[in-house]
Amino acid sequence: MLTEKSNVFVTGATGLIGGELVRTLVTEPIGKVWALVRVRQDASPEHRLAHRLRRSSGPPPGADVRMRAVAGDVSVPRLGLSDADYDEVRREADIIIHSAAETSFIRAADCQRTNIAGAQNLIEFTRSCQRHPLLVCLSTAYVSGVIANACISEEDSCRPDSAHHNEYTRSKAVAEELVRTSGLPVLLTRPSIVLSAGVPDAAFAKAILGFVPALNELDAVPVNPAARADTVPVQFVVDSIIRLLQRPRLRYDCYHISAGNANADNYGQLARVLDTYYERSTPLRLIAPSQWTREVHRQYIHLPEQRRIFAALRNYLPFLNMNVLYDNSRLRDELGADFPPLPPLTAYLGELLHLMAAHHHGPRRAVRAARG
């Protein structure tokens, strides 16, 4: 349980979720927070952590008193910690939050090294800790693998041996199984698609939505307009994790942190937001993949730039057309009145689109430039 005396070790502290976790944790009445940061030749861990927090408008007041960056890497034994840091964290940590991950859809070897070997290293490190800390692992709801047209629960979803669209989701499923069978006290959290709403940084917005402006070069895409997108803002994820940790006792060891049935938009609704935001003269047409024939493809994808954009979209299309929601009733029941605010994507999509456009063209020209 997270209390005013808890010391928390966070991996992946320069990522979107890890950085927001560190920022929020240091505003809570807790002990100390160690933020694990990979070493780079061009910047110290302290500078890298400070830079990450500036991307979220800076650290909260008084953060330096509770927060310390430590150099390391989850993909190597002992997490790459110095002897002094290794001994301190191992001696004093009450909670370990494992947020570090390789999220690339194409770098399979990096996914195996960071996600699978990283989980094994975290397990060994946690076993060596003196206070028997709770190991909190940020997985992904997409450990379910290739599945379509369903709303699935936590018990139905982790399938490392099933077919997966890419090595990222498979490696996260393998990592989950390693953690769950470790015999350690664990809490598995499975966010769905996490967007950077509220974080004033265009790079974080582009990490998921970078392909969206390119859709203005297309008149149609093979996406089912009735399919629904399970997306959540990053602060919802962070608040959910912290509020779970503040509960005296949890009923389960795994929770979806997702939009679920109540808050998921379909792609037809999202396409209308894009039409309005970009002031498209011709609305973007969404065509179910089963109806996307060769003739339809040639009709809509015939210019060189359209072919380039469509090729880049191929990694996204399987996810866009899954039409899978992740049941969050377990989280709602657990948190009750403490369930964090959960706006639908249509409520903040425009904010993220404007942030990306303003980054490239300046705030005055953002919308005009985005619509070409």
PDB file of N, CA, C and O in Angstrom, residues 13-73:
ATOM      1  N   ALA A  13      11.487   6.209 -16.555  1.00  0.00           N
ATOM      2  CA  ALA A  13      11.075   7.515 -16.043  1.00  0.00           C
ATOM      3  C   ALA A  13      11.092   8.621 -17.083  1.00  0.00           C
ATOM      4  O   ALA A  13      10.516   9.689 -16.852  1.00  0.00           O
ATOM      5  N   THR A  14      11.734   8.408 -18.234  1.00  0.00           N
ATOM      6  CA  THR A  14      11.732   9.446 -19.268  1.00  0.00           C
ATOM      7  C   THR A  14      10.667   9.201 -20.327  1.00  0.00           C
ATOM      8  O   THR A  14      10.545   9.982 -21.270  1.00  0.00           O
ATOM      9  N   GLY A  15       9.892   8.131 -20.191  1.00  0.00           N
ATOM     10  CA  GLY A  15       8.805   7.876 -21.122  1.00  0.00           C
ATOM     11  C   GLY A  15       7.567   8.672 -20.775  1.00  0.00           C
ATOM     12  O   GLY A  15       7.523   9.398 -19.772  1.00  0.00           O
ATOM     13  N   LEU A  16       6.532   8.532 -21.596  1.00  0.00           N
ATOM     14  CA  LEU A  16       5.298   9.279 -21.371  1.00  0.00           C
ATOM     15  C   LEU A  16       4.666   8.901 -20.033  1.00  0.00           C
ATOM     16  O   LEU A  16       4.446   9.759 -19.169  1.00  0.00           O
ATOM     17  N   ILE A  17       4.370   7.617 -19.828  1.00  0.00           N
ATOM     18  CA  ILE A  17       3.698   7.210 -18.598  1.00  0.00           C
ATOM     19  C   ILE A  17       4.646   7.298 -17.409  1.00  0.00           C
ATOM     20  O   ILE A  17       4.287   7.827 -16.342  1.00  0.00           O
ATOM     21  N   GLY A  18       5.883   6.824 -17.571  1.00  0.00           N
ATOM     22  CA  GLY A  18       6.829   6.865 -16.465  1.00  0.00           C
ATOM     23  C   GLY A  18       7.100   8.271 -15.975  1.00  0.00           C
ATOM     24  O   GLY A  18       7.166   8.524 -14.766  1.00  0.00           O
ATOM     25  N   GLY A  19       7.260   9.210 -16.905  1.00  0.00           N
ATOM     26  CA  GLY A  19       7.500  10.596 -16.511  1.00  0.00           C
ATOM     27  C   GLY A  19       6.328  11.194 -15.757  1.00  0.00           C
ATOM     28  O   GLY A  19       6.499  11.899 -14.750  1.00  0.00           O
ATOM     29  N   GLU A  20       5.103  10.905 -16.237  1.00  0.00           N
ATOM     30  CA  GLU A  20       3.925  11.428 -15.540  1.00  0.00           C
ATOM     31  C   GLU A  20       3.740  10.748 -14.183  1.00  0.00           C
ATOM     32  O   GLU A  20       3.267  11.370 -13.227  1.00  0.00           O
ATOM     33  N   LEU A  21       4.117   9.482 -14.079  1.00  0.00           N
ATOM     34  CA  LEU A  21       4.064   8.814 -12.782  1.00  0.00           C
ATOM     35  C   LEU A  21       4.996   9.484 -11.780  1.00  0.00           C
ATOM     36  O   LEU A  21       4.610   9.739 -10.632  1.00  0.00           O
ATOM     37  N   VAL A  22       6.220   9.769 -12.213  1.00  0.00           N
ATOM     38  CA  VAL A  22       7.173  10.422 -11.310  1.00  0.00           C
ATOM     39  C   VAL A  22       6.646  11.792 -10.891  1.00  0.00           C
ATOM     40  O   VAL A  22       6.671  12.148  -9.702  1.00  0.00           O
ATOM     41  N   ARG A  23       6.157  12.585 -11.858  1.00  0.00           N
ATOM     42  CA  ARG A  23       5.635  13.918 -11.537  1.00  0.00           C
ATOM     43  C   ARG A  23       4.491  13.854 -10.537  1.00  0.00           C
ATOM     44  O   ARG A  23       4.399  14.681  -9.620  1.00  0.00           O
ATOM     45  N   THR A  24       3.612  12.887 -10.690  1.00  0.00           N
ATOM     46  CA  THR A  24       2.457  12.793  -9.800  1.00  0.00           C
ATOM     47  C   THR A  24       2.838  12.197  -8.454  1.00  0.00           C
ATOM     48  O   THR A  24       2.354  12.648  -7.406  1.00  0.00           O
ATOM     49  N   LEU A  25       3.710  11.208  -8.448  1.00  0.00           N
ATOM     50  CA  LEU A  25       4.112  10.585  -7.191  1.00  0.00           C
ATOM     51  C   LEU A  25       4.741  11.582  -6.234  1.00  0.00           C
ATOM     52  O   LEU A  25       4.483  11.542  -5.019  1.00  0.00           O
ATOM     53  N   VAL A  26       5.571  12.496  -6.751  1.00  0.00           N
ATOM     54  CA  VAL A  26       6.259  13.419  -5.847  1.00  0.00           C
ATOM     55  C   VAL A  26       5.328  14.484  -5.287  1.00  0.00           C
ATOM     56  O   VAL A  26       5.727  15.252  -4.407  1.00  0.00           O
ATOM     57  N   THR A  27       4.087  14.542  -5.778  1.00  0.00           N
ATOM     58  CA  THR A  27       3.101  15.445  -5.171  1.00  0.00           C
ATOM     59  C   THR A  27       2.309  14.740  -4.079  1.00  0.00           C
ATOM     60  O   THR A  27       1.522  15.374  -3.375  1.00  0.00           O
ATOM     61  N   GLU A  28       2.489  13.428  -3.950  1.00  0.00           N
ATOM     62  CA  GLU A  28       1.786  12.651  -2.936  1.00  0.00           C
ATOM     63  C   GLU A  28       2.593  12.641  -1.637  1.00  0.00           C
ATOM     64  O   GLU A  28       3.819  12.796  -1.653  1.00  0.00           O
ATOM     65  N   PRO A  29       1.936  12.421  -0.496  1.00  0.00           N
ATOM     66  CA  PRO A  29       2.667  12.286   0.768  1.00  0.00           C
ATOM     67  C   PRO A  29       3.336  10.921   0.864  1.00  0.00           C
ATOM     68  O   PRO A  29       2.772   9.961   1.402  1.00  0.00           O
ATOM     69  N   ILE A  30       4.544  10.800   0.301  1.00  0.00           N
ATOM     70  CA  ILE A  30       5.280   9.533   0.316  1.00  0.00           C
ATOM     71  C   ILE A  30       6.713   9.801   0.742  1.00  0.00           C
ATOM     72  O   ILE A  30       7.091  10.938   1.063  1.00  0.00           O
ATOM     73  N   GLY A  31       7.528   8.748   0.732  1.00  0.00           N
ATOM     74  CA  GLY A  31       8.930   8.877   1.085  1.00  0.00           C
ATOM     75  C   GLY A  31       9.736   9.442  -0.063  1.00  0.00           C
ATOM     76  O   GLY A  31       9.579  10.595  -0.454  1.00  0.00           O
ATOM     77  N   LYS A  32      10.594   8.597  -0.658  1.00  0.00           N
ATOM     78  CA  LYS A  32      11.425   9.057  -1.768  1.00  0.00           C
ATOM     79  C   LYS A  32      11.033   8.328  -3.046  1.00  0.00           C
ATOM     80  O   LYS A  32      10.422   7.258  -3.018  1.00  0.00           O
ATOM     81  N   VAL A  33      11.412   8.932  -4.179  1.00  0.00           N
ATOM     82  CA  VAL A  33      11.168   8.342  -5.496  1.00  0.00           C
ATOM     83  C   VAL A  33      12.500   8.282  -6.242  1.00  0.00           C
ATOM     84  O   VAL A  33      13.140   9.312  -6.446  1.00  0.00           O
ATOM     85  N   TRP A  34      12.905   7.073  -6.603  1.00  0.00           N
ATOM     86  CA  TRP A  34      14.060   6.907  -7.488  1.00  0.00           C
ATOM     87  C   TRP A  34      13.542   6.754  -8.912  1.00  0.00           C
ATOM     88  O   TRP A  34      12.651   5.936  -9.180  1.00  0.00           O
ATOM     89  N   ALA A  35      14.111   7.501  -9.833  1.00  0.00           N
ATOM     90  CA  ALA A  35      13.711   7.438 -11.239  1.00  0.00           C
ATOM     91  C   ALA A  35      14.859   6.849 -12.042  1.00  0.00           C
ATOM     92  O   ALA A  35      15.926   7.453 -12.156  1.00  0.00           O
ATOM     93  N   LEU A  36      14.644   5.634 -12.569  1.00  0.00           N
ATOM     94  CA  LEU A  36      15.689   4.967 -13.340  1.00  0.00           C
ATOM     95  C   LEU A  36      15.760   5.576 -14.738  1.00  0.00           C
ATOM     96  O   LEU A  36      14.760   5.631 -15.455  1.00  0.00           O
ATOM     97  N   VAL A  37      16.956   6.022 -15.118  1.00  0.00           N
ATOM     98  CA  VAL A  37      17.175   6.693 -16.401  1.00  0.00           C
ATOM     99  C   VAL A  37      18.366   6.052 -17.092  1.00  0.00           C
ATOM    100  O   VAL A  37      19.425   5.872 -16.477  1.00  0.00           O
ATOM    101  N   ARG A  38      18.204   5.700 -18.363  1.00  0.00           N
ATOM    102  CA  ARG A  38      19.311   5.114 -19.105  1.00  0.00           C
ATOM    103  C   ARG A  38      20.424   6.134 -19.320  1.00  0.00           C
ATOM    104  O   ARG A  38      20.165   7.315 -19.579  1.00  0.00           O
ATOM    105  N   VAL A  39      21.647   5.654 -19.270  1.00  0.00           N
ATOM    106  CA  VAL A  39      22.814   6.521 -19.448  1.00  0.00           C
ATOM    107  C   VAL A  39      23.002   6.841 -20.928  1.00  0.00           C
ATOM    108  O   VAL A  39      22.863   5.971 -21.788  1.00  0.00           O
ATOM    109  N   ARG A  40      23.289   8.092 -21.212  1.00  0.00           N
ATOM    110  CA  ARG A  40      23.664   8.522 -22.554  1.00  0.00           C
ATOM    111  C   ARG A  40      24.894   9.406 -22.455  1.00  0.00           C
ATOM    112  O   ARG A  40      25.080  10.131 -21.478  1.00  0.00           O
ATOM    113  N   GLN A  41      25.725   9.367 -23.499  1.00  0.00           N
ATOM    114  CA  GLN A  41      26.958  10.140 -23.472  1.00  0.00           C
ATOM    115  C   GLN A  41      26.707  11.641 -23.481  1.00  0.00           C
ATOM    116  O   GLN A  41      27.499  12.412 -22.954  1.00  0.00           O
ATOM    117  N   ASP A  42      25.575  12.057 -24.081  1.00  0.00           N
ATOM    118  CA  ASP A  42      25.336  13.486 -24.253  1.00  0.00           C
ATOM    119  C   ASP A  42      24.580  14.122 -23.093  1.00  0.00           C
ATOM    120  O   ASP A  42      24.377  15.341 -23.079  1.00  0.00           O
ATOM    121  N   ALA A  43      24.153  13.337 -22.113  1.00  0.00           N
ATOM    122  CA  ALA A  43      23.376  13.926 -21.011  1.00  0.00           C
ATOM    123  C   ALA A  43      23.392  12.986 -19.810  1.00  0.00           C
ATOM    124  O   ALA A  43      23.271  11.769 -19.952  1.00  0.00           O
ATOM    125  N   SER A  44      23.520  13.566 -18.629  1.00  0.00           N
ATOM    126  CA  SER A  44      23.503  12.795 -17.398  1.00  0.00           C
ATOM    127  C   SER A  44      22.077  12.371 -17.073  1.00  0.00           C
ATOM    128  O   SER A  44      21.110  12.942 -17.602  1.00  0.00           O
ATOM    129  N   PRO A  45      21.890  11.378 -16.212  1.00  0.00           N
ATOM    130  CA  PRO A  45      20.535  10.998 -15.804  1.00  0.00           C
ATOM    131  C   PRO A  45      19.749  12.165 -15.222  1.00  0.00           C
ATOM    132  O   PRO A  45      18.548  12.297 -15.474  1.00  0.00           O
ATOM    133  N   GLU A  46      20.417  13.015 -14.446  1.00  0.00           N
ATOM    134  CA  GLU A  46      19.727  14.165 -13.860  1.00  0.00           C
ATOM    135  C   GLU A  46      19.218  15.114 -14.928  1.00  0.00           C
ATOM    136  O   GLU A  46      18.084  15.601 -14.842  1.00  0.00           O
ATOM    137  N   HIS A  47      20.047  15.365 -15.947  1.00  0.00           N
ATOM    138  CA  HIS A  47      19.621  16.259 -17.024  1.00  0.00           C
ATOM    139  C   HIS A  47      18.510  15.625 -17.859  1.00  0.00           C
ATOM    140  O   HIS A  47      17.583  16.317 -18.292  1.00  0.00           O
ATOM    141  N   ARG A  48      18.591  14.335 -18.088  1.00  0.00           N
ATOM    142  CA  ARG A  48      17.555  13.671 -18.881  1.00  0.00           C
ATOM    143  C   ARG A  48      16.218  13.679 -18.143  1.00  0.00           C
ATOM    144  O   ARG A  48      15.168  13.890 -18.751  1.00  0.00           O
ATOM    145  N   LEU A  49      16.241  13.437 -16.832  1.00  0.00           N
ATOM    146  CA  LEU A  49      14.997  13.475 -16.067  1.00  0.00           C
ATOM    147  C   LEU A  49      14.437  14.891 -16.032  1.00  0.00           C
ATOM    148  O   LEU A  49      13.224  15.091 -16.204  1.00  0.00           O
ATOM    149  N   ALA A  50      15.308  15.884 -15.831  1.00  0.00           N
ATOM    150  CA  ALA A  50      14.841  17.272 -15.814  1.00  0.00           C
ATOM    151  C   ALA A  50      14.229  17.654 -17.156  1.00  0.00           C
ATOM    152  O   ALA A  50      13.191  18.338 -17.213  1.00  0.00           O
ATOM    153  N   HIS A  51      14.864  17.206 -18.243  1.00  0.00           N
ATOM    154  CA  HIS A  51      14.323  17.492 -19.572  1.00  0.00           C
ATOM    155  C   HIS A  51      12.957  16.846 -19.753  1.00  0.00           C
ATOM    156  O   HIS A  51      12.033  17.472 -20.302  1.00  0.00           O
ATOM    157  N   ARG A  52      12.812  15.599 -19.290  1.00  0.00           N
ATOM    158  CA  ARG A  52      11.503  14.933 -19.407  1.00  0.00           C
ATOM    159  C   ARG A  52      10.431  15.693 -18.636  1.00  0.00           C
ATOM    160  O   ARG A  52       9.302  15.876 -19.129  1.00  0.00           O
ATOM    161  N   LEU A  53      10.733  16.156 -17.457  1.00  0.00           N
ATOM    162  CA  LEU A  53       9.730  16.866 -16.661  1.00  0.00           C
ATOM    163  C   LEU A  53       9.397  18.225 -17.267  1.00  0.00           C
ATOM    164  O   LEU A  53       8.261  18.700 -17.164  1.00  0.00           O
ATOM    165  N   ARG A  54      10.378  18.855 -17.935  1.00  0.00           N
ATOM    166  CA  ARG A  54      10.086  20.127 -18.625  1.00  0.00           C
ATOM    167  C   ARG A  54       9.097  19.911 -19.763  1.00  0.00           C
ATOM    168  O   ARG A  54       8.324  20.816 -20.107  1.00  0.00           O
ATOM    169  N   ARG A  55       9.095  18.737 -20.361  1.00  0.00           N
ATOM    170  CA  ARG A  55       8.130  18.442 -21.424  1.00  0.00           C
ATOM    171  C   ARG A  55       6.701  18.414 -20.877  1.00  0.00           C
ATOM    172  O   ARG A  55       5.748  18.508 -21.638  1.00  0.00           O
ATOM    173  N   SER A  56       6.570  18.300 -19.577  1.00  0.00           N
ATOM    174  CA  SER A  56       5.257  18.344 -18.921  1.00  0.00           C
ATOM    175  C   SER A  56       5.127  19.610 -18.079  1.00  0.00           C
ATOM    176  O   SER A  56       4.515  19.599 -17.014  1.00  0.00           O
ATOM    177  N   SER A  57       5.730  20.691 -18.527  1.00  0.00           N
ATOM    178  CA  SER A  57       5.669  21.992 -17.841  1.00  0.00           C
ATOM    179  C   SER A  57       6.480  22.027 -16.559  1.00  0.00           C
ATOM    180  O   SER A  57       6.245  22.860 -15.686  1.00  0.00           O
ATOM    181  N   GLY A  58       7.445  21.125 -16.422  1.00  0.00           N
ATOM    182  CA  GLY A  58       8.372  21.201 -15.311  1.00  0.00           C
ATOM    183  C   GLY A  58       7.960  20.369 -14.117  1.00  0.00           C
ATOM    184  O   GLY A  58       6.830  19.917 -14.002  1.00  0.00           O
ATOM    185  N   PRO A  59       8.913  20.159 -13.183  1.00  0.00           N
ATOM    186  CA  PRO A  59       8.606  19.377 -11.983  1.00  0.00           C
ATOM    187  C   PRO A  59       7.725  20.165 -11.030  1.00  0.00           C
ATOM    188  O   PRO A  59       7.762  21.395 -11.009  1.00  0.00           O
ATOM    189  N   PRO A  60       6.915  19.486 -10.239  1.00  0.00           N
ATOM    190  CA  PRO A  60       6.110  20.182  -9.228  1.00  0.00           C
ATOM    191  C   PRO A  60       7.012  20.829  -8.182  1.00  0.00           C
ATOM    192  O   PRO A  60       8.156  20.413  -7.993  1.00  0.00           O
ATOM    193  N   PRO A  61       6.522  21.835  -7.472  1.00  0.00           N
ATOM    194  CA  PRO A  61       7.322  22.469  -6.409  1.00  0.00           C
ATOM    195  C   PRO A  61       7.745  21.443  -5.369  1.00  0.00           C
ATOM    196  O   PRO A  61       6.960  20.589  -4.954  1.00  0.00           O
ATOM    197  N   GLY A  62       8.998  21.535  -4.961  1.00  0.00           N
ATOM    198  CA  GLY A  62       9.505  20.647  -3.929  1.00  0.00           C
ATOM    199  C   GLY A  62       9.850  19.249  -4.395  1.00  0.00           C
ATOM    200  O   GLY A  62      10.199  18.388  -3.575  1.00  0.00           O
ATOM    201  N   ALA A  63       9.816  18.992  -5.707  1.00  0.00           N
ATOM    202  CA  ALA A  63      10.075  17.648  -6.204  1.00  0.00           C
ATOM    203  C   ALA A  63      11.494  17.192  -5.907  1.00  0.00           C
ATOM    204  O   ALA A  63      11.731  16.006  -5.645  1.00  0.00           O
ATOM    205  N   ASP A  64      12.452  18.116  -5.939  1.00  0.00           N
ATOM    206  CA  ASP A  64      13.850  17.737  -5.740  1.00  0.00           C
ATOM    207  C   ASP A  64      14.101  17.121  -4.375  1.00  0.00           C
ATOM    208  O   ASP A  64      15.072  16.370  -4.193  1.00  0.00           O
ATOM    209  N   VAL A  65      13.265  17.417  -3.418  1.00  0.00           N
ATOM    210  CA  VAL A  65      13.455  16.878  -2.073  1.00  0.00           C
ATOM    211  C   VAL A  65      13.203  15.379  -2.044  1.00  0.00           C
ATOM    212  O   VAL A  65      13.888  14.625  -1.344  1.00  0.00           O
ATOM    213  N   ARG A  66      12.223  14.908  -2.820  1.00  0.00           N
ATOM    214  CA  ARG A  66      11.825  13.501  -2.790  1.00  0.00           C
ATOM    215  C   ARG A  66      12.359  12.687  -3.960  1.00  0.00           C
ATOM    216  O   ARG A  66      12.371  11.468  -3.891  1.00  0.00           O
ATOM    217  N   MET A  67      12.774  13.320  -5.039  1.00  0.00           N
ATOM    218  CA  MET A  67      13.046  12.636  -6.297  1.00  0.00           C
ATOM    219  C   MET A  67      14.540  12.607  -6.576  1.00  0.00           C
ATOM    220  O   MET A  67      15.247  13.585  -6.367  1.00  0.00           O
ATOM    221  N   ARG A  68      15.013  11.443  -7.061  1.00  0.00           N
ATOM    222  CA  ARG A  68      16.418  11.352  -7.456  1.00  0.00           C
ATOM    223  C   ARG A  68      16.539  10.463  -8.691  1.00  0.00           C
ATOM    224  O   ARG A  68      15.966   9.366  -8.732  1.00  0.00           O
ATOM    225  N   ALA A  69      17.257  10.968  -9.690  1.00  0.00           N
ATOM    226  CA  ALA A  69      17.540  10.180 -10.886  1.00  0.00           C
ATOM    227  C   ALA A  69      18.693   9.234 -10.605  1.00  0.00           C
ATOM    228  O   ALA A  69      19.699   9.622 -10.008  1.00  0.00           O
ATOM    229  N   VAL A  70      18.546   7.975 -11.021  1.00  0.00           N
ATOM    230  CA  VAL A  70      19.627   6.998 -10.902  1.00  0.00           C
ATOM    231  C   VAL A  70      19.880   6.395 -12.274  1.00  0.00           C
ATOM    232  O   VAL A  70      18.950   6.107 -13.027  1.00  0.00           O
ATOM    233  N   ALA A  71      21.152   6.228 -12.606  1.00  0.00           N
ATOM    234  CA  ALA A  71      21.524   5.692 -13.909  1.00  0.00           C
ATOM    235  C   ALA A  71      21.359   4.183 -13.926  1.00  0.00           C
ATOM    236  O   ALA A  71      21.704   3.491 -12.957  1.00  0.00           O
ATOM    237  N   GLY A  72      20.805   3.658 -15.015  1.00  0.00           N
ATOM    238  CA  GLY A  72      20.654   2.219 -15.136  1.00  0.00           C
ATOM    239  C   GLY A  72      19.973   1.819 -16.425  1.00  0.00           C
ATOM    240  O   GLY A  72      19.638   2.663 -17.262  1.00  0.00           O
ATOM    241  N   ASP A  73      19.745   0.521 -16.578  1.00  0.00           N
ATOM    242  CA  ASP A  73      19.158  -0.021 -17.795  1.00  0.00           C
ATOM    243  C   ASP A  73      18.535  -1.371 -17.441  1.00  0.00           C
ATOM    244  O   ASP A  73      19.241  -2.287 -16.989  1.00  0.00           O
TER     245      ASP A  73
END
